[in-house]
Coordinates of C-alpha atoms in Angstrom, one line a residue:
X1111 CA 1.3 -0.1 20.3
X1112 CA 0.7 -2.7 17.7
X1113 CA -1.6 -1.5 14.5
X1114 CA -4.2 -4.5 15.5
X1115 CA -4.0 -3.0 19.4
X1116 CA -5.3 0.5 17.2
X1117 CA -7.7 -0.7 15.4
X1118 CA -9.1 -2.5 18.1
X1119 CA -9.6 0.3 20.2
X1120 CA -11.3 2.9 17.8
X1121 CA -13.7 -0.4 17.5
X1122 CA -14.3 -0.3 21.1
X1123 CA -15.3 3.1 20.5
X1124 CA -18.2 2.7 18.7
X1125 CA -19.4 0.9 21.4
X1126 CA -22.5 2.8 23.1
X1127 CA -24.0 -0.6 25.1
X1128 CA -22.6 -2.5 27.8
X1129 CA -23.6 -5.8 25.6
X1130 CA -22.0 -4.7 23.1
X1131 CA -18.5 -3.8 24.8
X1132 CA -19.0 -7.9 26.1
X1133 CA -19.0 -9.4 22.5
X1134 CA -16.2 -7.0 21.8
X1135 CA -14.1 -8.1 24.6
X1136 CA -14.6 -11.8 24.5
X1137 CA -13.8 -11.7 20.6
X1138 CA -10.9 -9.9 21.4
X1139 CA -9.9 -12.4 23.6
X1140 CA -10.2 -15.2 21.3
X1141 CA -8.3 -13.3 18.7
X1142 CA -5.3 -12.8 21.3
X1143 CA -5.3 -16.5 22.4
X1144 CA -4.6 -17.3 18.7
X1145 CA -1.4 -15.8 19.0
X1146 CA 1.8 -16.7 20.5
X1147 CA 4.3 -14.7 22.9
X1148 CA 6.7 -12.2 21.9
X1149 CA 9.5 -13.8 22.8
X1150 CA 8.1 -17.6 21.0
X1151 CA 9.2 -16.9 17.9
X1152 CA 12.5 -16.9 16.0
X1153 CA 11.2 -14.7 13.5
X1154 CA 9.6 -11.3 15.1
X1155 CA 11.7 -8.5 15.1
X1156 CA 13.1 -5.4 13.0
X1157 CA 15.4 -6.1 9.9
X1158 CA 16.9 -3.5 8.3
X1159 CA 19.3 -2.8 5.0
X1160 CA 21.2 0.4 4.4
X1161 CA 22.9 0.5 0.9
X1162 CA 24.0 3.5 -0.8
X1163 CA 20.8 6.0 -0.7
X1164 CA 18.7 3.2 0.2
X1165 CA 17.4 2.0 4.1
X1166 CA 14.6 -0.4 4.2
X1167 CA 13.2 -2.6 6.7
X1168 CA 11.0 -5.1 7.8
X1169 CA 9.2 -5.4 11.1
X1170 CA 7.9 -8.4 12.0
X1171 CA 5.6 -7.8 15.0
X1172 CA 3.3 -10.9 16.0
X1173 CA 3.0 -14.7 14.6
X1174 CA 0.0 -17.0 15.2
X1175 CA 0.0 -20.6 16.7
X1176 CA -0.1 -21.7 12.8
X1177 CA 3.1 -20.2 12.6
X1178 CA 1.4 -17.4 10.2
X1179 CA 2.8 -13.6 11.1
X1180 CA 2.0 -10.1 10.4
X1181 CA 5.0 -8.6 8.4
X1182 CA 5.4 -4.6 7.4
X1183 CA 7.8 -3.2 4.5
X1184 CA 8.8 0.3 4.6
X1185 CA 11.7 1.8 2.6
X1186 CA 13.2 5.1 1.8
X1187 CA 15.6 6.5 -0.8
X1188 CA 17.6 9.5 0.6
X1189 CA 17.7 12.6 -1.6
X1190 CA 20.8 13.0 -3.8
X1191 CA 21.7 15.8 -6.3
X1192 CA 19.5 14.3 -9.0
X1193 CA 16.2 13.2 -7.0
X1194 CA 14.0 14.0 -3.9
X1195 CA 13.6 11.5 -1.0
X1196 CA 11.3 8.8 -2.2
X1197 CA 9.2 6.2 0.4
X1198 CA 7.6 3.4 0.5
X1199 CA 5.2 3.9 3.2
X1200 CA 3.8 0.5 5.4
X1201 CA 3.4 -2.2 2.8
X1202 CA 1.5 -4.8 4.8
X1203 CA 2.0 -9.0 4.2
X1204 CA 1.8 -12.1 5.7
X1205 CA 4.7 -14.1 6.1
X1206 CA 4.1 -17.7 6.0
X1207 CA 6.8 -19.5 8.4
X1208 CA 7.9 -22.8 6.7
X1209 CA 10.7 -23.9 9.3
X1210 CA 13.4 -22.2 11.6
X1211 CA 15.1 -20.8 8.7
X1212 CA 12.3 -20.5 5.6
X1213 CA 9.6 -18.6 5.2
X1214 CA 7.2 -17.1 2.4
X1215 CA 5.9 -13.4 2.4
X1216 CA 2.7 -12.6 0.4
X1217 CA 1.5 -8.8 -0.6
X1218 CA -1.7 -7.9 0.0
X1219 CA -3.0 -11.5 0.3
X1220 CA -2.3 -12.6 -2.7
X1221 CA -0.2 -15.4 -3.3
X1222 CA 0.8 -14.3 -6.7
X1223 CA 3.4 -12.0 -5.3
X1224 CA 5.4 -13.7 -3.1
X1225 CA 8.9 -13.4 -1.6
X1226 CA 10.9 -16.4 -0.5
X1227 CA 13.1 -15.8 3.0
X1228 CA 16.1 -17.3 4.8
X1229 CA 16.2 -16.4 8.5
X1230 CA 20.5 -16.7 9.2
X1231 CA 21.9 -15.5 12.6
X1232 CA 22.4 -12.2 10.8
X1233 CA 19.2 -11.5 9.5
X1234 CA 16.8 -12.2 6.8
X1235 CA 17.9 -13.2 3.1
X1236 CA 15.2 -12.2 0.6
X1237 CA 16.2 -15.0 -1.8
X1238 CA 13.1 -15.0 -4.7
X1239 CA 10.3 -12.4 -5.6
X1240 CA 7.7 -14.7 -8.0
X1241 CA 7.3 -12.9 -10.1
X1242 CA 10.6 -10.7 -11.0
X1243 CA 7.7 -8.1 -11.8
X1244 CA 5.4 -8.1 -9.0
X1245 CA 4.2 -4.5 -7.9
X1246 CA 4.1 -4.3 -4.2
X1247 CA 3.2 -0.5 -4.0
X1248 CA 6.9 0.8 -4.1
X1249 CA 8.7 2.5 -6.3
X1250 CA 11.5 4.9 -7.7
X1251 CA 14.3 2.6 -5.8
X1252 CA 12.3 1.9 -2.8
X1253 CA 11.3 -1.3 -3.7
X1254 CA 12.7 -4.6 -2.1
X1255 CA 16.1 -5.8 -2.3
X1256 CA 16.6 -9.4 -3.2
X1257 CA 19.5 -11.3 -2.8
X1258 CA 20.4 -9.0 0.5
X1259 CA 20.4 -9.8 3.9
X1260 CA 18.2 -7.5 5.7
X1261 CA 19.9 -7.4 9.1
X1262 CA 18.4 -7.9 12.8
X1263 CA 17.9 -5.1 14.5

């Protein structure tokens, strides 16, 4: 289940009125035509890297008729003789789709910390992070590889 499908629901909750279970639903339904199929766009999926002690990934789960999707970043480093296990627990973006193969990713939605992508046949290439030092919420070797393809699930 998708983390807007979640939300939604402990929203519907609240709802003690049939009135108000009717706005609910017919906003709901206006937020859900906004978006496209599964299967429309080249983009949604799972991406993942393994290197050394590292294994991060990116899940891209549902993109918007202005071509505007809901990313998530998670990461871990694997415990090793001189650390502990490290994560990087759901860092939520938006990914901005520029074409087929381009896109832009910004943290927290903020376009001051941005990540430039290359969709290839193989995966995602993370090609730029503006700027070098932007903090997306990661650390301790856990934070994103650029210049490595992330590859499709």
């Amino acid at each position: 289940m998708l983390d807007s499908q979640k939300s939604w629901l402990k929203t519907r909750e609240k709802c003690e009125s049939k009135e108000c279970l009717k706005e609910l639903l017919q906003h709901r339904i206006k937020e859900l035509q906004n978006y496209t199929a599964h299967t429309g766009n080249v983009w949604l999926g799972t991406y993942e890297l393994q290197q050394n002690l590292y294994f991060g990934w990116f899940k891209i789960q549902k993109c918007d008729t202005n071509n505007i999707c809901e990313i998530k970043y998670e990461a871990i480093l694997n415990k090793s003789e001189f650390n502990d296990m490290h994560i990087c627990g759901e860092v939520l973006m938006k990914l901005e789709i520029k074409n087929n193969n381009k896109a832009i990713a910004y943290y927290d939605g903020e376009e001051k910390c941005r990540l430039n992508l290359e969709l290839n046949k193989n995966g995602i290439l993370i090609t730029e992070q503006k700027p070098k030092d932007c903090y997306m919420g990661c650390g301790a070797g856990t934070e994103i590889s650029v210049n490595s393809l992330y590859r499709k699930e």
